[in-house]
Amino acid sequence: MQHKNFKNIDKVVFGRGSFSMLSDIIAPVRKENKNYFVFVIDAYFKGKELVKRIPALPEDLVLFEDVDAHEPTTQQIDALRNTILAQKGLPSGIVGIGGGSIMDIAKATALMLTNEGSSTQYQGLNLIKKPGVYHLGIPTISGTGAECSSTAVLTGPVKKLGLKCEWTVFNQVILDPELIASVPNDWWFHTGMDTYIHCIESENGTLNNAFSHAYAEQALSLCRDVFLNEQSGRSAQNDDKLMVASLMGGLSLSYSEVGVCHALSYGLSKILDYRHCYANCVAFQHLEDVYPQGVQEFKKMVAKHKIVLPQHLAEEWSEDILTKMAEVAYNLPHMWHQAFGEAWKEKVSLLYIKDLYKRL
Ligand code: NAD
Ligand code: ZN
């Protein structure tokens, strides 16, 4: 029997104002490679107060990335890597400041700085050949768990799949809940629900064990405080809780896996460009037969925060679109295995998945 021997984040700081520790944390790393740092920042922060607090030295590169146009792509990472190497050579490290998109951009770029060729050739498990440069993540929106996962999800010409290996995991994460206060309400909800759905899928799957259960149970309890219980809603205390829930939801998946909702979500993202967390919410509401209690509770949270999710989307989708999305989803065997066990093919077919999409 092989058990997972997973790689955790090397170091984690949690606390309000901990962003201020960034300068001291990266100082010793500056002696590596060409002695400069790259800061990759969500373009939302351009001109905002936070940028003034970034401890960039004159030799550092500060790059703003627009994450609204699309989710991170292989082409984008290749271009970023080429720009960095052409301008200044191999950096000491990369700091990513932003949401799941920027976390993945920072992780993928750190790897691609030392691995030749296009990132498309490394989409998959353990295909990366060499460790990347030091990378540090500072999440500014909570829910995806990208701050602790061993994958950097990229959309390529053929597949939406992560660069997944031990070296993908951040060397350091700074969790400062002050940074998520400005997240717009709909993103706060959709991205927060990614954690909730990670935990429901982790708990209700065949790979769940005491380790993943412990994290998922605690993350679910924090999610209920943030989105469901009497004190739910936007507050400093709930931002603290959501940031920890995101991390714990992610850690739950290090032993367990996501399931049916995420498989559908990947099809929606790859074929129709739906954003990951929004796509999850769109799909999850219709999976009451697979995750009965989870979906019921999810609907209460949707109602409580007056979130409007679209209905009757499938009426607009051709058979061709449905087939393409079903093919993307079918090709995620680890998710179906998690949901239905080793014999998942007895239940899951393209037809079954197309029928799930038709509910949306
Ligand atoms: P995001 O990074 O795509 O950002 C969502 C929006 O929130 C953007 O408009 C961004 O500018 C804005 N934003 C971020 N922080 C803000 C702040 N503090 N104030 C105001 N606006 C802010 O959001 P996300 O949902 O965290 O990430 C989604 C991405 O994460 C997808 O690309 C998905 O594939 C990826 N993902 C990765 C993993 C993993 O394990 N690597 C897991 C799940 C999802
Ligand atoms: Zn997710």
Short mmCIF file of C-alpha atoms and ligand atoms in Angstrom, two decimals:
data_model
loop_
_atom_site.label_atom_id
_atom_site.label_comp_id
_atom_site.label_asym_id
_atom_site.label_seq_id
_atom_site.Cartn_x
_atom_site.Cartn_y
_atom_site.Cartn_z
CA MET A 1 0.00 0.00 0.00
CA GLN A 2 1.39 3.39 -0.99
CA HIS A 3 0.45 6.33 1.20
CA LYS A 4 0.81 9.90 0.08
CA ASN A 5 4.01 11.54 1.24
CA PHE A 6 2.89 15.06 0.62
CA LYS A 7 4.89 18.26 0.79
CA ASN A 8 3.55 21.02 3.03
CA ILE A 9 4.35 24.75 2.84
CA ASP A 10 7.79 25.29 4.45
CA LYS A 11 6.77 28.28 6.56
CA VAL A 12 3.51 30.08 7.36
CA VAL A 13 2.84 33.38 9.10
CA PHE A 14 -0.75 34.14 10.12
CA GLY A 15 -1.99 37.38 11.60
CA ARG A 16 -3.31 40.88 11.01
CA GLY A 17 -0.54 43.13 9.76
CA SER A 18 1.81 40.22 9.02
CA PHE A 19 2.30 41.61 5.49
CA SER A 20 4.85 43.96 7.11
CA MET A 21 7.14 40.99 7.76
CA LEU A 22 7.72 40.46 4.03
CA SER A 23 10.92 42.51 3.83
CA ASP A 24 12.61 40.65 6.70
CA ILE A 25 11.43 37.26 5.48
CA ILE A 26 12.92 37.60 1.99
CA ALA A 27 16.12 39.41 3.05
CA PRO A 28 18.22 36.22 3.53
CA VAL A 29 17.02 34.81 0.19
CA ARG A 30 18.32 37.83 -1.73
CA LYS A 31 21.82 36.32 -1.75
CA GLU A 32 20.58 33.63 -4.19
CA ASN A 33 21.01 33.75 -8.00
CA LYS A 34 21.09 37.27 -9.48
CA ASN A 35 20.23 38.95 -6.17
CA TYR A 36 16.88 40.42 -7.00
CA PHE A 37 13.20 39.60 -6.39
CA VAL A 38 10.19 39.53 -8.70
CA PHE A 39 6.87 40.73 -7.28
CA VAL A 40 3.85 39.51 -9.25
CA ILE A 41 0.81 41.47 -8.14
CA ASP A 42 -2.87 41.40 -9.06
CA ALA A 43 -3.43 44.50 -11.25
CA TYR A 44 -6.38 45.37 -8.98
CA PHE A 45 -3.83 46.73 -6.50
CA LYS A 46 -2.21 49.18 -8.94
CA GLY A 47 -2.30 52.59 -7.25
CA LYS A 48 -3.72 51.13 -4.02
CA GLU A 49 -2.22 51.60 -0.55
CA LEU A 50 -0.85 48.04 -0.43
CA VAL A 51 1.57 48.67 -3.31
CA LYS A 52 3.30 51.40 -1.28
CA ARG A 53 3.98 48.80 1.41
CA ILE A 54 5.72 46.36 -0.96
CA PRO A 55 9.39 46.22 0.06
CA ALA A 56 10.80 46.31 -3.49
CA LEU A 57 14.42 47.44 -3.89
CA PRO A 58 15.53 49.39 -6.99
CA GLU A 59 16.91 46.20 -8.57
CA ASP A 60 13.64 44.26 -8.14
CA LEU A 61 11.01 43.68 -10.83
CA VAL A 62 7.45 44.66 -9.96
CA LEU A 63 4.95 43.18 -12.42
CA PHE A 64 1.18 43.70 -12.38
CA GLU A 65 -0.91 40.90 -13.91
CA ASP A 66 -4.52 41.35 -14.98
CA VAL A 67 -6.45 38.31 -13.70
CA ASP A 68 -9.88 39.42 -14.88
CA ALA A 69 -9.54 38.67 -18.59
CA HIS A 70 -8.95 34.93 -18.11
CA GLU A 71 -7.63 32.30 -15.71
CA PRO A 72 -3.83 31.74 -15.86
CA THR A 73 -2.67 30.23 -19.17
CA THR A 74 0.45 28.33 -20.24
CA GLN A 75 1.12 31.05 -22.81
CA GLN A 76 1.00 33.74 -20.11
CA ILE A 77 3.48 31.85 -17.90
CA ASP A 78 5.89 31.19 -20.77
CA ALA A 79 5.83 34.90 -21.70
CA LEU A 80 6.34 35.98 -18.09
CA ARG A 81 9.28 33.60 -17.65
CA ASN A 82 10.87 34.82 -20.91
CA THR A 83 10.46 38.48 -19.92
CA ILE A 84 12.00 37.95 -16.48
CA LEU A 85 14.99 35.96 -17.76
CA ALA A 86 15.60 38.36 -20.66
CA GLN A 87 15.51 41.43 -18.41
CA LYS A 88 17.54 40.34 -15.41
CA GLY A 89 18.39 36.62 -15.42
CA LEU A 90 17.45 34.14 -12.70
CA PRO A 91 15.88 35.92 -9.69
CA SER A 92 16.42 35.03 -6.05
CA GLY A 93 12.71 34.43 -5.74
CA ILE A 94 9.14 35.37 -6.64
CA VAL A 95 6.49 36.92 -4.41
CA GLY A 96 2.87 36.54 -5.56
CA ILE A 97 0.29 38.96 -4.12
CA GLY A 98 -3.32 38.28 -5.10
CA GLY A 99 -5.96 35.57 -5.34
CA GLY A 100 -5.84 31.99 -6.57
CA SER A 101 -4.91 33.22 -10.03
CA ILE A 102 -1.82 35.06 -8.80
CA MET A 103 -0.91 32.18 -6.44
CA ASP A 104 -0.88 29.86 -9.46
CA ILE A 105 0.99 32.37 -11.64
CA ALA A 106 3.69 32.76 -8.96
CA LYS A 107 4.04 29.01 -8.41
CA ALA A 108 4.12 28.18 -12.13
CA THR A 109 6.58 30.97 -13.00
CA ALA A 110 8.92 29.93 -10.17
CA LEU A 111 9.06 26.44 -11.71
CA MET A 112 9.30 27.53 -15.32
CA LEU A 113 12.29 29.80 -14.62
CA THR A 114 14.43 26.67 -14.26
CA ASN A 115 12.63 24.23 -16.57
CA GLU A 116 13.21 24.64 -20.30
CA GLY A 117 10.55 24.78 -22.98
CA SER A 118 6.86 25.54 -22.72
CA SER A 119 4.81 24.97 -19.58
CA THR A 120 2.35 22.94 -21.71
CA GLN A 121 4.79 20.01 -21.62
CA TYR A 122 4.70 19.94 -17.81
CA GLN A 123 0.91 19.94 -17.30
CA GLY A 124 0.36 16.83 -15.20
CA LEU A 125 1.77 14.99 -12.20
CA ASN A 126 5.54 15.06 -11.53
CA LEU A 127 6.55 16.12 -15.04
CA ILE A 128 8.65 19.07 -13.85
CA LYS A 129 12.35 18.16 -13.99
CA LYS A 130 14.07 20.66 -11.66
CA PRO A 131 13.14 22.63 -8.53
CA GLY A 132 12.12 26.21 -9.27
CA VAL A 133 13.27 29.37 -7.51
CA TYR A 134 12.09 30.36 -4.00
CA HIS A 135 8.44 31.41 -4.07
CA LEU A 136 6.29 33.13 -1.50
CA GLY A 137 2.51 33.58 -1.64
CA ILE A 138 0.39 36.31 -0.08
CA PRO A 139 -3.32 35.62 -0.70
CA THR A 140 -5.66 38.61 -0.94
CA ILE A 141 -8.89 36.62 -1.36
CA SER A 142 -9.66 33.36 0.42
CA GLY A 143 -11.16 30.07 -0.62
CA THR A 144 -9.27 28.25 -3.35
CA GLY A 145 -6.60 26.77 -1.08
CA ALA A 146 -4.10 27.57 -3.86
CA GLU A 147 -1.89 28.99 -1.09
CA CYS A 148 -1.13 25.46 0.12
CA SER A 149 -1.75 23.13 -2.80
CA SER A 150 0.93 21.33 -4.79
CA THR A 151 -0.57 22.37 -8.10
CA ALA A 152 -0.48 25.49 -10.24
CA VAL A 153 -3.56 25.21 -12.45
CA LEU A 154 -3.01 26.41 -16.02
CA THR A 155 -5.24 26.47 -19.06
CA GLY A 156 -3.30 25.32 -22.10
CA PRO A 157 -4.19 24.78 -25.74
CA VAL A 158 -5.23 21.18 -25.05
CA LYS A 159 -6.04 20.90 -21.35
CA LYS A 160 -6.79 22.76 -18.13
CA LEU A 161 -4.39 20.98 -15.81
CA GLY A 162 -1.87 21.92 -13.14
CA LEU A 163 1.89 21.74 -12.93
CA LYS A 164 1.72 19.35 -10.04
CA CYS A 165 4.71 18.28 -7.98
CA GLU A 166 6.42 18.84 -4.62
CA TRP A 167 8.35 21.84 -5.90
CA THR A 168 5.11 23.66 -6.75
CA VAL A 169 4.33 24.18 -3.05
CA PHE A 170 5.24 27.61 -1.68
CA ASN A 171 8.36 28.00 0.45
CA GLN A 172 6.55 30.61 2.50
CA VAL A 173 3.00 31.91 2.84
CA ILE A 174 1.96 35.10 4.59
CA LEU A 175 -1.68 35.01 5.70
CA ASP A 176 -2.75 38.53 6.59
CA PRO A 177 -6.56 38.70 6.88
CA GLU A 178 -6.49 42.50 6.56
CA LEU A 179 -5.80 42.01 2.86
CA ILE A 180 -9.13 40.36 2.05
CA ALA A 181 -11.38 43.09 3.46
CA SER A 182 -11.71 44.82 0.07
CA VAL A 183 -12.88 41.75 -1.88
CA PRO A 184 -16.23 42.47 -3.62
CA ASN A 185 -19.19 40.56 -2.16
CA ASP A 186 -19.82 38.20 -5.06
CA TRP A 187 -16.15 37.13 -5.22
CA TRP A 188 -16.08 36.82 -1.42
CA PHE A 189 -18.99 34.40 -1.68
CA HIS A 190 -18.01 32.41 -4.77
CA THR A 191 -14.37 31.98 -3.73
CA GLY A 192 -15.36 31.24 -0.11
CA MET A 193 -17.74 28.57 -1.42
CA ASP A 194 -14.80 26.92 -3.20
CA THR A 195 -13.52 25.99 0.25
CA TYR A 196 -16.95 24.83 1.33
CA ILE A 197 -17.27 22.64 -1.78
CA HIS A 198 -13.70 21.30 -1.39
CA CYS A 199 -14.67 20.11 2.09
CA ILE A 200 -18.03 18.60 1.08
CA GLU A 201 -16.34 16.72 -1.76
CA SER A 202 -13.48 15.69 0.48
CA GLU A 203 -15.82 14.43 3.21
CA ASN A 204 -18.14 12.57 0.85
CA GLY A 205 -15.58 10.65 -1.12
CA THR A 206 -13.84 7.31 -1.03
CA LEU A 207 -10.37 8.72 -0.27
CA ASN A 208 -11.40 10.59 2.87
CA ASN A 209 -9.48 9.50 5.94
CA ALA A 210 -9.01 10.77 9.52
CA PHE A 211 -6.40 13.29 8.34
CA SER A 212 -8.50 14.89 5.60
CA HIS A 213 -11.63 14.64 7.73
CA ALA A 214 -10.07 16.58 10.62
CA TYR A 215 -9.17 19.51 8.36
CA ALA A 216 -12.45 19.43 6.42
CA GLU A 217 -14.57 19.28 9.57
CA GLN A 218 -12.83 22.31 11.04
CA ALA A 219 -12.90 24.23 7.74
CA LEU A 220 -16.64 23.52 7.39
CA SER A 221 -17.26 24.79 10.89
CA LEU A 222 -15.38 28.01 10.04
CA CYS A 223 -17.33 28.34 6.77
CA ARG A 224 -20.60 28.05 8.72
CA ASP A 225 -19.47 30.87 11.00
CA VAL A 226 -18.59 33.03 8.01
CA PHE A 227 -21.56 32.28 5.75
CA LEU A 228 -24.40 30.76 7.76
CA ASN A 229 -24.50 31.33 11.51
CA GLU A 230 -25.90 34.35 13.33
CA GLN A 231 -22.61 36.26 13.25
CA SER A 232 -22.03 35.47 9.56
CA GLY A 233 -21.17 38.13 7.00
CA ARG A 234 -18.34 40.57 6.42
CA SER A 235 -16.29 41.32 9.53
CA ALA A 236 -12.66 41.27 10.61
CA GLN A 237 -13.29 38.21 12.75
CA ASN A 238 -14.89 36.34 9.85
CA ASP A 239 -12.05 37.33 7.50
CA ASP A 240 -9.65 35.70 9.98
CA LYS A 241 -11.78 32.57 9.96
CA LEU A 242 -12.19 32.44 6.19
CA MET A 243 -8.46 32.69 5.64
CA VAL A 244 -7.85 29.73 7.94
CA ALA A 245 -10.77 27.80 6.42
CA SER A 246 -9.23 28.19 2.95
CA LEU A 247 -5.92 26.79 4.16
CA MET A 248 -7.54 23.90 6.02
CA GLY A 249 -9.85 23.08 3.11
CA GLY A 250 -6.76 22.90 0.93
CA LEU A 251 -4.94 20.71 3.45
CA SER A 252 -7.93 18.38 3.60
CA LEU A 253 -7.44 17.79 -0.12
CA SER A 254 -3.80 16.82 0.29
CA TYR A 255 -5.01 13.38 1.34
CA SER A 256 -8.46 13.44 -0.17
CA GLU A 257 -9.70 14.81 -3.51
CA VAL A 258 -12.39 16.95 -5.03
CA GLY A 259 -15.33 15.25 -6.73
CA VAL A 260 -18.28 15.60 -9.08
CA CYS A 261 -18.74 19.36 -8.77
CA HIS A 262 -15.12 20.10 -9.61
CA ALA A 263 -15.17 17.75 -12.59
CA LEU A 264 -18.16 19.68 -13.99
CA SER A 265 -16.50 22.97 -13.10
CA TYR A 266 -13.37 22.11 -15.11
CA GLY A 267 -15.55 21.47 -18.20
CA LEU A 268 -17.32 24.82 -17.73
CA SER A 269 -13.96 26.60 -17.38
CA LYS A 270 -12.18 24.91 -20.28
CA ILE A 271 -15.00 25.12 -22.84
CA LEU A 272 -16.99 28.20 -21.75
CA ASP A 273 -14.34 30.18 -19.82
CA TYR A 274 -16.34 30.18 -16.58
CA ARG A 275 -14.23 31.18 -13.57
CA HIS A 276 -13.38 28.27 -11.27
CA CYS A 277 -15.23 29.31 -8.10
CA TYR A 278 -18.27 30.71 -9.92
CA ALA A 279 -18.47 27.53 -12.04
CA ASN A 280 -18.45 25.45 -8.86
CA CYS A 281 -21.37 27.42 -7.44
CA VAL A 282 -23.28 27.17 -10.74
CA ALA A 283 -22.85 23.37 -10.77
CA PHE A 284 -23.09 22.57 -7.06
CA GLN A 285 -26.68 23.82 -6.63
CA HIS A 286 -27.84 20.96 -8.92
CA LEU A 287 -26.02 18.09 -7.22
CA GLU A 288 -28.46 17.42 -4.40
CA ASP A 289 -28.61 13.69 -5.22
CA VAL A 290 -24.80 13.38 -4.90
CA TYR A 291 -24.20 15.72 -1.93
CA PRO A 292 -27.65 16.06 -0.29
CA GLN A 293 -26.77 17.84 2.96
CA GLY A 294 -24.03 19.94 1.41
CA VAL A 295 -26.26 21.28 -1.34
CA GLN A 296 -29.11 22.03 1.09
CA GLU A 297 -26.78 24.00 3.32
CA PHE A 298 -25.20 25.73 0.31
CA LYS A 299 -28.64 26.93 -0.80
CA LYS A 300 -29.26 28.42 2.65
CA MET A 301 -25.99 30.37 2.37
CA VAL A 302 -26.88 31.54 -1.16
CA ALA A 303 -30.23 32.81 0.13
CA LYS A 304 -28.76 34.38 3.26
CA HIS A 305 -26.29 36.48 1.26
CA LYS A 306 -28.76 37.21 -1.55
CA ILE A 307 -26.48 35.67 -4.17
CA VAL A 308 -28.13 35.17 -7.55
CA LEU A 309 -26.95 32.12 -9.46
CA PRO A 310 -28.00 31.67 -13.09
CA GLN A 311 -30.58 29.02 -14.02
CA HIS A 312 -31.52 27.28 -17.31
CA LEU A 313 -28.06 27.77 -18.79
CA ALA A 314 -28.14 24.40 -20.53
CA GLU A 315 -31.04 25.51 -22.73
CA GLU A 316 -28.49 27.60 -24.63
CA TRP A 317 -25.89 24.85 -24.97
CA SER A 318 -25.65 22.77 -28.18
CA GLU A 319 -25.01 19.01 -28.11
CA ASP A 320 -21.49 19.80 -29.30
CA ILE A 321 -20.78 22.06 -26.31
CA LEU A 322 -22.28 19.51 -23.91
CA THR A 323 -20.13 16.75 -25.42
CA LYS A 324 -16.95 18.83 -25.23
CA MET A 325 -17.58 19.75 -21.58
CA ALA A 326 -18.41 16.12 -20.75
CA GLU A 327 -15.14 14.99 -22.37
CA VAL A 328 -13.13 17.44 -20.24
CA ALA A 329 -14.91 16.26 -17.10
CA TYR A 330 -14.63 12.54 -17.97
CA ASN A 331 -10.87 12.92 -18.33
CA LEU A 332 -10.48 13.70 -14.62
CA PRO A 333 -10.50 10.10 -13.34
CA HIS A 334 -9.11 11.03 -9.91
CA MET A 335 -12.23 13.12 -9.20
CA TRP A 336 -14.66 10.38 -10.28
CA HIS A 337 -12.65 7.81 -8.34
CA GLN A 338 -12.93 10.00 -5.25
CA ALA A 339 -16.68 10.43 -5.75
CA PHE A 340 -17.69 6.87 -6.65
CA GLY A 341 -14.77 4.57 -5.93
CA GLU A 342 -12.56 2.41 -8.12
CA ALA A 343 -15.49 1.08 -10.14
CA TRP A 344 -16.59 4.62 -11.11
CA LYS A 345 -16.78 3.69 -14.79
CA GLU A 346 -19.78 1.49 -14.01
CA LYS A 347 -21.71 4.66 -13.14
CA VAL A 348 -20.00 7.47 -15.00
CA SER A 349 -20.12 7.78 -18.78
CA LEU A 350 -20.17 10.71 -21.19
CA LEU A 351 -23.96 10.35 -21.24
CA TYR A 352 -24.18 10.52 -17.44
CA ILE A 353 -22.01 13.64 -17.37
CA LYS A 354 -23.98 15.28 -20.19
CA ASP A 355 -27.14 14.66 -18.18
CA LEU A 356 -25.54 16.40 -15.20
CA TYR A 357 -24.70 19.40 -17.39
CA LYS A 358 -28.28 19.47 -18.71
CA ARG A 359 -29.48 20.20 -15.16
CA LEU A 360 -27.63 23.53 -15.11
P1 NAD B 1 -8.79 35.44 -8.59
O1 NAD B 1 -7.36 35.46 -8.22
O2 NAD B 1 -9.13 34.97 -9.96
O3 NAD B 1 -9.39 36.89 -8.33
C1 NAD B 1 -10.79 37.10 -8.42
C2 NAD B 1 -11.11 38.57 -8.45
O4 NAD B 1 -10.91 39.14 -7.16
C3 NAD B 1 -10.24 39.39 -9.40
O5 NAD B 1 -11.05 40.36 -10.00
C4 NAD B 1 -9.22 40.01 -8.48
O6 NAD B 1 -8.67 41.19 -9.02
C5 NAD B 1 -10.08 40.30 -7.27
N1 NAD B 1 -9.37 40.47 -6.01
C6 NAD B 1 -8.45 39.63 -5.45
N2 NAD B 1 -8.09 40.10 -4.23
C7 NAD B 1 -8.79 41.24 -4.03
C8 NAD B 1 -8.86 42.17 -2.95
N3 NAD B 1 -8.18 42.01 -1.82
N4 NAD B 1 -9.69 43.23 -3.08
C9 NAD B 1 -10.43 43.39 -4.20
N5 NAD B 1 -10.41 42.55 -5.25
C10 NAD B 1 -9.61 41.48 -5.16
O7 NAD B 1 -9.67 34.63 -7.54
P2 NAD B 1 -9.69 33.23 -6.87
O8 NAD B 1 -11.09 32.82 -6.88
O9 NAD B 1 -8.96 33.28 -5.58
O10 NAD B 1 -8.82 32.29 -7.82
C11 NAD B 1 -9.34 31.59 -8.92
C12 NAD B 1 -8.19 30.86 -9.59
O11 NAD B 1 -7.62 29.93 -8.68
C13 NAD B 1 -8.59 30.08 -10.83
O12 NAD B 1 -7.66 30.37 -11.86
C14 NAD B 1 -8.46 28.63 -10.41
O13 NAD B 1 -8.08 27.76 -11.46
C15 NAD B 1 -7.39 28.71 -9.36
N6 NAD B 1 -7.44 27.64 -8.36
C16 NAD B 1 -6.27 27.03 -8.03
C17 NAD B 1 -6.24 26.03 -7.11
C18 NAD B 1 -4.93 25.38 -6.76
O14 NAD B 1 -4.90 24.48 -5.93
N7 NAD B 1 -3.83 25.78 -7.34
C19 NAD B 1 -7.41 25.62 -6.47
C20 NAD B 1 -8.60 26.25 -6.81
C21 NAD B 1 -8.60 27.26 -7.76
ZN ZN B 2 -11.79 24.47 -6.16
#
